[in-house]
Amino acid sequence: MSDQSFGPLARGKALAPFHLALTLGVLSLGLGSFSVPAMAQTVEDQASPVPILDELTVTTTGFGTPRATHTGNISKITGGETDFIDPVQPAEALNRLPGVGIQQGSGAEHLTAIRSPVLTGGAGAGSFLYLEDGVPMRAAGFANVNALMEAMDEVSGGIEVVRGPGGARYGSNAEHGLINFLSRPPSPEGDAELSFSYGSYDRYRTTGTASRTLSGPNNTSHGFRGSFSILDDGGFRASSGLEQQKGRFRYDFDAPDTRIEATLTAVNTNQETAGYVNGLDAYKDPALYKTNPDPDAYRDAWAVRGAVRIERDLSDDLMLVLTPYARSNEMNFLMHFLPGTPVEENGHWSGGLLSSLVTRLDGGHSIIFGFDTEYTDGWLTEVQSSPTTGTPPNELPQGVHYDYDVKALVLAPYIHSEWQLAPKTIFTAGVRFEYTRYDYTNNAPNGISGRFQRIPSRVDEFGDVTPKLGFLHEFDETLTGYVNIARGARAPQTTDLYRLQRQQVPGEAKSETLDSIEVGARGRWQGIAYETNLFYMKKENYYFRDANGFNVSDGKTNHAGIEVELAAPLPMGFDIAASGTYARHTYAFDNVTTATETIRDGDDVDTAPRTLANVRLGYTLPDGRARAELEWVHVGSYWMDAANTVKYDGHDIFNLRADYELTGNLALFGKLTNIFDTRYADRADVGFPGPRYFPGEDRGLYMGATLRF
């Protein structure tokens, strides 16, 4: 590692070019190693709607499983689809799925909702699990509310999303849902491509990937892929530039009884952050929406992670799977959303082992016995360099607010089983026990300083049990139904436990639990591939910050809704794909504060639109060389505060995308976003001192080209 930074945006510790030269060298090797074949895929292959039941998914069991036989919901964006979408940030692709509503902030910042309101703070960081090839991208208890900034979706093998509890194979953070980013495997024939794009707001990006596969003795093979992405974004608003560099190397080994998949990924982010614009409907004001009230705000972060998945066949019906992994990351940012604008620095390194024994029994049954373990060493400081203005100085004093270290240990045995009760009926059952131990050391003086409470060093332990039951039955070729009952749980984030305020009691934060039931159906009807489900979830020990700025540790919420996903061909080369969600997320308790905000049982949780929809009308030329797609993005109205007194009206945005294969080795692509130049807010809430917004971008035009070798 190095303190070398990238470009004029870098301020704090940043990753040196994480050996981008190495990745570029791998790419150059690939470019020089291949003759010039025709394109591996047509535009139609990459982007047209995929028949839902034919997809293979890997997230639930770790192995290729047809979506048709998946007990519970799962959605997938293929690698070809992400190429066609060409998302600037992952939210642009993920929001095409039902039940997903990610609000983009400034640059790479965002807040996530998956079968939930848009959650913030520790809840926003800890309620969702982000994976790369099945391995968590961050340690449990040290999650990042902006975790998608550490994903590499630009060169992708696909993205899989499970809404609701993640099942027995996944522990803390797989509560409201999980997102699994799949790396692109090496191609058996070898491939290489290089893409360039440029557009509005001085936004340009270069991506590249190359792979090669070599045959070895005794029916073995060695596959290599190097990939990189470089983004330089001038920013839609004042002083809001973003620079990101990402790289990944993947190695695959295949032998008759052994398979190995190794990945090394590095991500660096340097951004100038634009803060909220303040005032009712300020996002519509021509004099305000492009301004930046916090021109000094920034965020610098880097992350490096590596994993090796080893599959070994012990016999025809028994397989051992071991996945050792390691990761390290640091972040440094100005907390522009707080009075006094302190600077937070945090980081952790961690390592662990995912292990499982997979046995297949007569009759189509299978059992996975697993044991996961992880050790983490993390730290956090929050320091305010100047006095606070606009609020009593003794509330937010100058100097050190927090300075602590946390060492964490997680041990988690589990069992996941699938039973073929009848030729067309599957029963799944699993349970996971997760033990979490935090060893906290306070490096600042104990006691209360203003509203901040620094507690003495201590040890906290948590034990959580998360069972899951599911039934799936194929009624006929057009209809498969399922019922899924599960519990999700997460130990408190370390910030929930040790970043306390003066009115809190140390140790009062408990493990959050979420009980879920869903009933769903998938199949084909009249040429339409569909999946739909009804869900109800109940959450306890919800930990959040109220309008008075203090944390609530015993909140309760209810969540119920319906989700639909469908795709169908239309005449004359057209096709349509859509997703839609209607859901209510409500408080299930009362909370009366000394501020103006009062939470009442039955009120909507703030920032929880009841309706979300995404509809894409596509057209592909008969020869498959060109495709265009018109997209409608709908976000319904929602309350901006927990008292349900201020509302955002929602918005409807339209985007146009197109790809054209000019020759066998050259493709052109482009997109026009926000076609009608609608004024909207990516995020709207009520903070200090009132309504505030992250304005959405104006109309934007982007063009690019891809070279394939």
XYZ file of C-alpha atoms in Angstrom:
709
model
C 0.000 0.000 0.000
C 0.993 3.589 -0.494
C -0.199 7.053 0.464
C 0.180 8.122 -3.148
C -3.051 9.716 -4.384
C -4.700 10.049 -7.760
C -5.243 13.424 -9.368
C -6.258 16.717 -7.816
C -9.208 15.191 -5.952
C -7.172 13.132 -3.519
C -6.849 14.438 0.023
C -6.293 11.663 2.500
C -4.984 8.150 2.328
C -5.666 6.674 -1.083
C -4.695 3.538 -2.874
C -1.776 3.755 -5.232
C -2.808 2.674 -8.719
C -3.287 -0.826 -7.195
C -0.919 -2.027 -9.832
C -3.154 -0.954 -12.674
C 0.005 -1.290 -14.711
C -0.137 -5.013 -13.962
C -3.747 -5.208 -15.085
C -2.979 -3.186 -18.187
C -0.056 -5.499 -18.801
C -2.351 -8.510 -18.595
C -4.708 -6.771 -21.011
C -1.852 -5.986 -23.356
C -0.754 -9.600 -23.179
C -4.265 -10.632 -24.128
C -4.460 -8.140 -26.994
C -1.200 -9.379 -28.371
C -2.080 -13.040 -27.989
C -5.274 -13.293 -30.033
C -6.006 -13.299 -33.687
C -9.055 -11.328 -34.782
C -12.184 -13.490 -34.670
C -15.731 -12.303 -35.185
C -17.586 -10.866 -32.206
C -18.214 -13.506 -29.582
C -21.779 -12.248 -28.992
C -24.254 -10.245 -31.014
C -25.950 -7.241 -29.476
C -29.116 -9.311 -29.236
C -27.320 -12.007 -27.229
C -26.048 -9.444 -24.762
C -29.087 -7.300 -24.055
C -32.440 -8.840 -24.947
C -34.724 -10.053 -22.118
C -33.605 -13.428 -20.791
C -36.256 -16.141 -20.277
C -36.534 -16.072 -16.498
C -36.797 -19.813 -15.858
C -33.761 -20.741 -17.948
C -31.270 -18.685 -15.922
C -28.687 -20.403 -13.757
C -28.087 -18.848 -10.344
C -25.286 -19.544 -7.862
C -26.018 -17.349 -4.855
C -28.229 -19.604 -2.745
C -26.285 -22.873 -2.845
C -22.971 -21.739 -4.317
C -23.487 -23.909 -7.414
C -25.309 -23.500 -10.696
C -29.039 -23.898 -9.963
C -31.887 -23.171 -12.388
C -33.934 -20.223 -11.269
C -37.048 -22.325 -11.905
C -36.181 -24.585 -8.932
C -35.079 -21.812 -6.571
C -37.151 -21.902 -3.373
C -37.722 -18.198 -2.843
C -37.163 -15.067 -4.874
C -34.004 -14.339 -6.808
C -33.347 -11.880 -9.638
C -30.413 -11.710 -11.998
C -28.874 -9.102 -14.271
C -26.649 -10.871 -16.779
C -23.179 -9.696 -17.685
C -24.390 -8.832 -21.183
C -27.177 -6.706 -19.726
C -24.779 -4.723 -17.540
C -22.637 -4.122 -20.628
C -25.675 -2.739 -22.444
C -26.821 -0.569 -19.493
C -23.279 0.780 -19.027
C -24.119 2.069 -15.537
C -22.111 5.005 -14.182
C -22.837 3.614 -10.706
C -24.387 0.201 -9.830
C -27.752 1.733 -8.841
C -28.493 2.449 -12.502
C -28.632 -1.303 -13.158
C -29.932 -2.585 -9.807
C -32.983 -0.315 -9.782
C -34.328 -2.301 -12.745
C -35.187 -5.104 -10.306
C -38.361 -5.399 -8.190
C -38.130 -4.358 -4.561
C -34.858 -2.463 -5.072
C -34.728 1.325 -4.661
C -31.198 2.702 -4.354
C -30.986 6.488 -3.995
C -27.870 7.937 -5.589
C -26.189 10.764 -3.699
C -23.158 12.750 -4.741
C -20.576 10.897 -6.818
C -20.310 7.300 -5.642
C -22.398 7.897 -2.503
C -25.803 6.236 -2.194
C -28.329 4.737 0.209
C -29.962 1.356 -0.313
C -33.454 -0.107 -0.032
C -34.207 -3.785 -0.674
C -37.677 -4.722 0.557
C -37.233 -1.856 2.975
C -37.300 1.896 3.351
C -34.130 3.666 2.286
C -32.019 3.064 5.388
C -29.266 5.282 6.773
C -26.469 5.058 9.347
C -25.750 1.676 10.895
C -29.093 0.323 9.650
C -28.256 1.328 6.090
C -24.811 -0.224 6.373
C -25.707 -3.401 8.225
C -29.071 -4.481 6.784
C -27.757 -5.540 3.364
C -25.037 -7.997 2.448
C -22.769 -7.200 -0.511
C -20.841 -10.129 -1.975
C -18.267 -10.755 -4.657
C -18.511 -14.332 -5.939
C -20.224 -15.317 -2.692
C -17.645 -13.723 -0.350
C -18.699 -10.655 1.696
C -16.906 -7.538 0.468
C -16.670 -6.187 4.037
C -16.403 -7.678 7.493
C -19.537 -8.157 9.577
C -19.947 -5.234 11.976
C -17.788 -2.932 9.819
C -20.160 -2.358 6.910
C -20.166 0.751 4.725
C -23.434 2.567 3.976
C -21.898 3.406 0.569
C -20.779 -0.189 0.001
C -21.613 -0.295 -3.717
C -18.715 2.082 -4.348
C -16.444 -0.907 -3.662
C -18.119 -3.181 -6.233
C -16.711 -3.774 -9.699
C -19.723 -4.081 -11.988
C -18.141 -2.514 -15.087
C -16.710 -5.863 -16.284
C -19.196 -8.331 -14.889
C -20.285 -11.925 -15.024
C -23.701 -10.839 -13.737
C -25.390 -9.600 -10.565
C -27.763 -11.689 -8.454
C -30.117 -10.199 -5.861
C -32.093 -11.960 -3.120
C -34.764 -9.851 -1.422
C -35.417 -10.518 2.248
C -33.347 -12.762 4.568
C -30.481 -14.475 2.774
C -30.881 -17.967 4.231
C -28.671 -20.234 6.295
C -25.537 -19.842 4.147
C -25.300 -16.108 4.890
C -25.171 -14.435 8.272
C -25.027 -10.869 9.558
C -26.145 -8.168 7.120
C -28.149 -10.581 4.899
C -31.294 -9.291 6.593
C -33.314 -7.166 4.156
C -31.459 -8.622 1.174
C -28.160 -9.396 -0.499
C -26.417 -8.464 -3.740
C -23.860 -10.855 -5.235
C -21.522 -9.414 -7.898
C -20.156 -12.190 -10.109
C -16.753 -11.774 -11.711
C -16.430 -12.564 -15.408
C -14.721 -15.922 -15.918
C -11.955 -16.526 -18.461
C -13.212 -17.455 -21.892
C -12.298 -20.952 -23.150
C -11.444 -19.468 -26.561
C -9.832 -16.312 -25.179
C -11.158 -12.788 -25.679
C -10.174 -9.160 -25.303
C -12.046 -5.869 -25.470
C -11.449 -2.199 -24.780
C -14.198 0.427 -24.337
C -14.140 4.219 -24.264
C -17.043 6.556 -23.497
C -17.516 10.275 -22.996
C -20.515 12.462 -22.274
C -22.191 15.256 -20.380
C -20.568 16.774 -17.295
C -17.081 15.852 -18.585
C -17.711 12.243 -17.700
C -15.475 9.696 -19.352
C -14.637 6.101 -18.678
C -12.270 3.491 -20.039
C -12.731 -0.214 -19.377
C -10.848 -3.216 -20.608
C -10.666 -6.943 -20.135
C -8.730 -9.843 -21.644
C -8.626 -13.543 -20.955
C -6.725 -16.593 -22.073
C -7.122 -20.283 -21.302
C -4.281 -22.785 -21.549
C -4.629 -26.540 -21.662
C -2.513 -28.602 -19.314
C -1.722 -32.290 -18.919
C -4.225 -34.842 -17.627
C -7.327 -32.909 -18.752
C -6.470 -29.786 -16.779
C -6.776 -26.156 -17.836
C -5.621 -22.775 -16.570
C -7.715 -19.658 -17.273
C -6.624 -16.050 -16.720
C -8.580 -12.790 -16.930
C -7.435 -9.245 -16.194
C -9.939 -6.359 -16.103
C -9.851 -2.669 -15.272
C -12.082 0.419 -15.217
C -11.133 4.106 -14.954
C -13.823 6.747 -14.414
C -13.270 10.522 -14.411
C -16.498 12.415 -13.731
C -16.529 16.220 -13.745
C -19.754 16.262 -11.744
C -23.254 17.536 -12.418
C -23.073 20.061 -9.550
C -20.425 22.541 -8.487
C -17.260 21.067 -6.908
C -18.548 17.513 -7.286
C -15.942 15.642 -9.327
C -15.335 11.919 -8.963
C -12.393 9.704 -9.868
C -12.542 5.915 -9.546
C -10.044 3.253 -10.570
C -10.816 -0.462 -10.347
C -8.915 -3.585 -11.266
C -9.413 -7.333 -10.980
C -7.374 -10.421 -11.786
C -9.021 -13.845 -11.918
C -7.434 -17.274 -12.243
C -9.376 -20.505 -12.845
C -7.954 -24.006 -12.602
C -9.957 -27.008 -13.710
C -9.077 -30.678 -13.242
C -11.231 -33.818 -13.220
C -11.644 -33.756 -9.418
C -10.553 -30.228 -8.421
C -11.671 -26.715 -9.365
C -10.063 -23.480 -8.176
C -11.252 -19.918 -8.685
C -9.028 -17.110 -7.360
C -9.761 -13.382 -7.564
C -7.886 -10.251 -6.516
C -9.835 -6.974 -6.689
C -8.793 -3.402 -5.862
C -10.913 -0.235 -5.908
C -9.938 3.398 -5.305
C -12.328 6.357 -4.975
C -11.545 10.064 -4.689
C -14.460 12.443 -4.853
C -15.399 16.049 -4.183
C -18.760 15.705 -2.470
C -21.792 17.890 -3.126
C -24.033 18.268 -0.078
C -27.779 18.655 0.199
C -29.558 21.719 -1.179
C -31.836 23.077 1.560
C -35.359 24.429 1.517
C -38.740 23.076 0.428
C -38.559 21.936 -3.225
C -35.034 23.364 -3.540
C -34.249 20.689 -6.171
C -36.593 22.568 -8.554
C -35.006 25.984 -8.011
C -32.760 26.925 -11.006
C -30.650 29.087 -8.695
C -30.006 26.230 -6.232
C -30.079 22.738 -7.663
C -26.616 22.825 -9.265
C -24.969 24.581 -6.319
C -22.917 22.874 -3.624
C -23.398 24.207 -0.073
C -20.413 22.113 1.047
C -17.633 22.814 -1.489
C -14.952 21.509 0.897
C -16.615 18.111 1.397
C -14.751 15.056 0.095
C -14.512 11.290 0.363
C -11.344 9.248 -0.267
C -11.436 5.472 0.036
C -9.683 2.335 -1.129
C -10.341 -1.379 -0.780
C -8.370 -4.511 -1.675
C -9.713 -8.036 -1.350
C -8.694 -11.505 -2.454
C -10.340 -14.923 -2.277
C -9.597 -18.475 -3.424
C -12.473 -20.946 -3.830
C -11.341 -24.582 -3.883
C -13.741 -27.387 -4.770
C -12.480 -30.937 -4.248
C -14.503 -34.049 -5.144
C -13.944 -36.560 -2.353
C -16.216 -39.110 -4.034
C -19.046 -39.177 -6.547
C -21.483 -37.844 -3.934
C -19.251 -35.853 -1.594
C -17.455 -32.555 -2.182
C -15.380 -30.282 0.062
C -15.418 -26.526 -0.614
C -12.913 -24.180 1.055
C -12.752 -20.422 0.451
C -10.024 -18.558 2.345
C -10.146 -14.790 1.857
C -8.521 -11.564 3.034
C -9.324 -7.863 2.610
C -8.207 -4.417 3.706
C -9.735 -0.964 3.307
C -9.531 2.631 4.541
C -11.729 5.696 4.212
C -11.334 9.406 4.993
C -14.216 11.875 4.545
C -15.665 15.175 5.710
C -18.979 14.633 7.524
C -20.695 17.504 5.716
C -24.143 16.330 6.817
C -23.372 17.125 10.499
C -23.006 20.521 12.204
C -19.335 21.223 12.813
C -18.321 19.042 9.816
C -15.892 16.710 11.619
C -13.575 14.395 9.665
C -13.963 10.650 10.044
C -11.214 8.157 9.256
C -11.854 4.436 9.493
C -10.459 1.165 8.249
C -10.089 -2.516 8.917
C -8.269 -5.572 7.726
C -9.832 -8.991 7.989
C -9.472 -12.576 6.947
C -11.585 -15.667 7.134
C -12.548 -19.071 5.811
C -15.831 -20.237 4.296
C -15.982 -24.024 4.438
C -18.652 -26.520 3.486
C -19.119 -30.221 2.911
C -21.672 -30.995 0.205
C -23.240 -34.429 0.102
C -25.738 -35.726 -2.441
C -28.083 -38.487 -1.345
C -30.151 -40.979 -3.294
C -33.489 -39.621 -4.439
C -32.262 -36.164 -5.433
C -31.609 -34.921 -1.877
C -28.599 -32.830 -0.860
C -27.160 -31.468 2.382
C -24.553 -28.763 2.919
C -22.725 -28.733 6.262
C -20.857 -25.456 6.658
C -18.664 -23.541 9.049
C -17.587 -19.924 8.523
C -15.046 -18.033 10.580
C -13.677 -14.493 10.350
C -11.292 -12.249 12.284
C -11.205 -8.453 11.905
C -9.031 -5.656 13.280
C -10.666 -2.244 12.765
C -10.386 1.361 13.908
C -12.252 4.671 13.732
C -11.518 8.298 14.588
C -13.759 11.356 14.382
C -12.094 14.734 14.869
C -13.518 18.250 14.551
C -10.823 20.790 13.750
C -12.789 24.025 14.251
C -15.560 25.317 16.540
C -19.176 24.619 15.623
C -21.254 27.527 14.353
C -25.023 27.799 14.462
C -25.430 25.502 17.490
C -24.215 25.615 21.120
C -20.442 24.854 21.000
C -20.708 22.582 24.038
C -23.004 20.257 22.041
C -20.488 19.622 19.261
C -17.105 20.530 20.755
C -13.919 21.056 18.829
C -11.384 18.237 19.101
C -11.606 14.447 19.285
C -15.124 13.037 19.292
C -14.180 9.340 19.022
C -10.995 7.307 18.749
C -11.250 3.548 19.176
C -10.136 0.124 17.929
C -12.260 -3.017 17.656
C -11.099 -6.589 17.193
C -13.899 -8.920 16.090
C -14.343 -12.692 15.854
C -17.225 -14.442 14.073
C -17.891 -18.194 14.243
C -20.865 -19.598 12.336
C -21.812 -23.255 11.806
C -24.806 -23.921 9.526
C -26.705 -26.592 7.656
C -28.649 -26.195 4.409
C -30.636 -29.074 2.932
C -32.846 -29.770 -0.066
C -35.252 -32.722 -0.153
C -37.004 -34.048 -3.262
C -40.352 -34.989 -1.690
C -41.855 -35.839 -5.074
C -40.748 -35.487 -8.708
C -42.094 -31.925 -8.767
C -41.909 -30.959 -5.081
C -38.846 -29.680 -3.209
C -38.550 -28.942 0.503
C -35.625 -26.868 1.794
C -34.590 -26.407 5.395
C -31.610 -24.793 7.036
C -30.388 -23.120 10.168
C -27.372 -21.003 11.052
C -25.910 -20.077 14.419
C -23.624 -17.065 14.448
C -21.452 -16.055 17.389
C -19.962 -12.538 17.290
C -17.413 -11.147 19.729
C -16.229 -7.521 19.757
C -13.166 -6.498 21.791
C -13.352 -2.672 21.977
C -10.503 -0.393 23.102
C -11.129 3.306 23.698
C -8.112 5.501 22.854
C -9.690 8.812 23.952
C -10.584 9.995 27.481
C -13.611 8.180 28.886
C -16.761 10.150 29.596
C -19.093 12.629 27.944
C -17.921 15.494 25.757
C -20.849 17.561 24.500
C -23.332 15.130 22.998
C -20.626 12.471 22.513
C -20.121 9.611 24.968
C -16.837 7.711 24.969
C -17.259 4.531 26.951
C -14.471 2.533 28.662
C -12.934 -0.452 26.898
C -15.159 -3.548 26.989
C -16.102 -6.847 25.331
C -19.522 -7.551 23.809
C -20.837 -10.903 22.590
C -23.869 -11.856 20.502
C -25.414 -15.140 19.436
C -28.021 -15.300 16.666
C -29.979 -18.226 15.243
C -31.487 -17.844 11.770
C -33.648 -20.725 10.492
C -35.223 -21.087 7.040
C -37.948 -23.331 5.588
C -39.215 -23.461 2.024
C -41.526 -25.446 -0.258
C -41.575 -25.419 -4.068
C -44.013 -27.258 -6.323
C -44.241 -27.337 -10.109
C -47.966 -27.434 -10.878
C -47.402 -27.664 -14.642
C -45.120 -26.268 -17.345
C -46.598 -22.777 -16.917
C -46.683 -22.428 -13.116
C -44.314 -23.110 -10.232
C -45.236 -21.916 -6.749
C -43.220 -21.524 -3.578
C -43.510 -20.598 0.086
C -40.472 -19.326 1.957
C -40.265 -18.674 5.723
C -37.035 -17.250 7.120
C -35.474 -15.196 9.871
C -32.714 -12.679 9.246
C -30.556 -11.238 11.997
C -27.549 -9.012 12.420
C -25.355 -8.229 15.378
C -25.062 -4.463 15.944
C -22.569 -2.556 13.852
C -19.525 -1.479 15.844
C -20.591 2.155 15.336
C -23.964 1.287 16.943
C -22.180 0.003 20.038
C -19.240 2.371 20.510
C -20.192 5.639 18.809
C -22.631 6.519 21.566
C -24.261 9.781 22.560
C -24.805 11.106 26.029
C -28.337 9.811 26.611
C -27.519 6.253 25.604
C -26.754 3.327 27.881
C -23.705 1.233 26.895
C -24.686 -2.264 25.866
C -28.345 -1.491 25.135
C -28.061 -2.216 21.391
C -29.266 -5.747 20.657
C -29.133 -7.986 17.631
C -31.743 -6.912 15.119
C -34.121 -9.636 13.911
C -36.430 -9.791 10.912
C -39.005 -12.547 10.421
C -40.249 -13.040 6.873
C -42.812 -15.050 4.957
C -43.303 -14.901 1.201
C -45.581 -16.738 -1.222
C -44.563 -16.619 -4.860
C -45.129 -17.974 -8.342
C -43.061 -18.071 -11.505
C -43.553 -19.500 -14.949
C -44.645 -18.689 -18.487
C -48.091 -17.661 -19.684
C -48.985 -16.708 -23.247
C -45.294 -16.190 -24.046
C -44.716 -14.026 -20.937
C -42.028 -15.158 -18.502
C -42.977 -13.912 -15.031
C -42.269 -14.066 -11.329
C -44.437 -12.527 -8.640
C -44.672 -12.792 -4.857
C -46.397 -11.474 -1.763
C -44.289 -10.832 1.351
C -44.719 -9.823 4.969
C -41.828 -9.057 7.330
C -41.630 -7.956 10.958
C -38.488 -6.360 12.390
C -37.514 -5.843 16.043
C -34.651 -3.992 17.753
C -34.476 -1.559 14.836
C -31.590 0.816 15.607
C -31.770 4.317 14.075
C -31.258 8.037 14.727
C -34.339 10.156 15.494
C -35.029 13.789 14.561
C -33.406 15.016 17.771
C -30.110 13.474 16.653
C -30.141 10.642 19.196
C -30.122 6.914 18.542
C -33.170 4.702 19.180
C -32.264 1.093 19.956
C -35.654 -0.638 20.311
C -37.613 0.326 17.202
C -40.092 -1.974 15.484
C -41.287 -1.932 11.876
C -43.590 -3.950 9.608
C -43.101 -4.502 5.873
C -45.649 -5.926 3.404
C -45.994 -5.812 -0.342
C -46.227 -7.400 -3.756
C -43.460 -7.645 -6.391
C -43.704 -8.501 -10.099
C -41.039 -9.181 -12.729
C -41.787 -10.137 -16.337
C -40.341 -10.301 -19.842
C -41.924 -11.068 -23.208
C -41.177 -10.889 -26.943
C -43.409 -8.681 -29.103
C -44.013 -8.724 -32.871
C -41.674 -7.103 -35.411
C -38.510 -7.390 -33.344
C -39.814 -5.616 -30.243
C -39.731 -6.945 -26.679
C -40.741 -5.712 -23.251
C -39.420 -6.293 -19.736
C -40.734 -4.794 -16.518
C -40.597 -4.888 -12.755
C -42.988 -3.342 -10.273
C -43.396 -3.101 -6.518
C -46.170 -1.971 -4.202
C -45.154 -2.082 -0.538
C -45.877 -0.427 2.777
C -43.171 -0.020 5.384
C -44.653 1.144 8.690
C -43.553 1.864 12.257
C -44.859 -0.610 14.830
C -44.138 1.471 17.944
C -44.436 5.006 19.323
C -41.484 7.339 19.848
C -42.078 10.853 21.211
C -39.041 13.151 21.152
C -38.439 16.645 22.476
C -38.073 17.815 18.880
C -40.924 18.374 16.437
C -40.945 14.775 15.151
C -43.187 12.182 16.765
C -43.360 8.585 15.507
C -46.725 6.853 15.804
C -47.538 3.169 15.402
C -48.881 2.631 11.874
C -47.222 5.662 10.251
C -45.153 5.130 7.123
C -41.415 4.881 7.683
C -39.770 7.905 6.109
C -38.176 7.582 2.652
C -40.302 4.548 1.760
C -42.095 5.020 -1.578
C -45.052 2.668 -1.871
C -44.609 2.225 -5.621
C -41.507 1.481 -7.689
C -41.511 0.486 -11.346
C -39.133 0.001 -14.253
C -40.351 -0.757 -17.781
C -38.112 -1.303 -20.843
C -39.384 -1.419 -24.413
C -36.690 -2.857 -26.660
C -36.138 -3.317 -30.381
C -33.518 -5.512 -32.051
C -32.708 -5.548 -35.748
C -33.426 -8.873 -37.475
C -29.716 -9.571 -37.951
C -29.040 -8.932 -34.251
C -26.427 -6.256 -34.933
C -28.277 -3.364 -33.280
C -30.531 -2.868 -30.290
C -32.347 0.122 -28.805
C -34.209 0.366 -25.519
C -36.544 2.985 -24.036
C -36.680 2.838 -20.237
C -39.276 4.310 -17.864
C -38.156 4.681 -14.231
C -40.907 5.396 -11.695
C -40.454 6.322 -8.026
C -43.651 6.991 -6.101
C -44.236 9.695 -3.510
C -42.940 9.221 0.033
C -42.790 10.958 3.389
C -39.543 12.795 4.014
C -39.827 12.659 7.811
C -40.887 10.029 10.327
C -43.778 12.212 11.556
C -45.294 12.063 8.038
C -45.634 15.838 7.658
C -43.492 16.640 4.571
C -43.837 14.670 1.317
C -41.770 14.254 -1.845
C -44.061 13.848 -4.862
C -42.016 11.168 -6.597
C -40.858 11.255 -10.210
C -40.871 9.560 -13.608
C -37.705 9.529 -15.714
C -37.174 8.216 -19.254
C -33.869 6.975 -20.694
C -32.847 5.770 -24.152
C -29.979 3.342 -24.864
C -28.634 1.886 -28.086
C -25.862 -0.433 -29.298
C -24.741 -1.010 -32.884
C -22.230 -3.580 -34.115
C -20.488 -1.662 -36.875
C -18.063 -4.446 -37.787
C -17.035 -7.753 -36.323
C -14.580 -5.954 -34.069
C -16.099 -2.533 -33.488
C -19.361 -1.654 -31.699
C -20.781 1.801 -30.979
C -23.033 2.536 -28.024
C -24.740 5.502 -26.445
C -27.487 6.640 -24.105
C -29.656 9.675 -23.513
C -30.653 9.963 -19.857
C -33.568 11.961 -18.446
C -34.882 12.549 -21.975
C -37.449 15.172 -20.971
C -35.052 17.048 -18.646
C -37.313 16.461 -15.640
C -36.436 18.188 -12.390
C -36.380 15.540 -9.676
C -34.572 14.537 -6.489
C -32.496 11.381 -6.150
C -33.038 11.727 -2.408
C -35.356 13.869 -0.276
C -35.529 13.994 3.510
C -35.769 16.354 6.468
C -32.563 17.162 8.321
C -30.850 20.189 9.785
C -32.597 22.645 9.526
C -35.467 21.367 7.325
C -36.282 19.793 3.929
C -33.166 18.924 1.940
C -32.464 17.193 -1.369
C -29.901 15.595 -3.625
C -31.006 16.950 -7.027
C -31.147 14.474 -9.894
C -29.123 15.090 -13.034
C -30.322 17.094 -16.035
C -30.593 15.494 -19.456
C -27.300 13.774 -20.339
C -25.839 12.352 -23.539
C -23.094 9.712 -23.573
C -21.361 8.016 -26.511
C -18.745 5.316 -26.707
C -17.069 2.568 -28.671
C -15.940 -0.967 -27.913
C -13.092 -2.738 -29.685
C -13.087 -6.527 -29.564
C -10.096 -8.653 -30.514
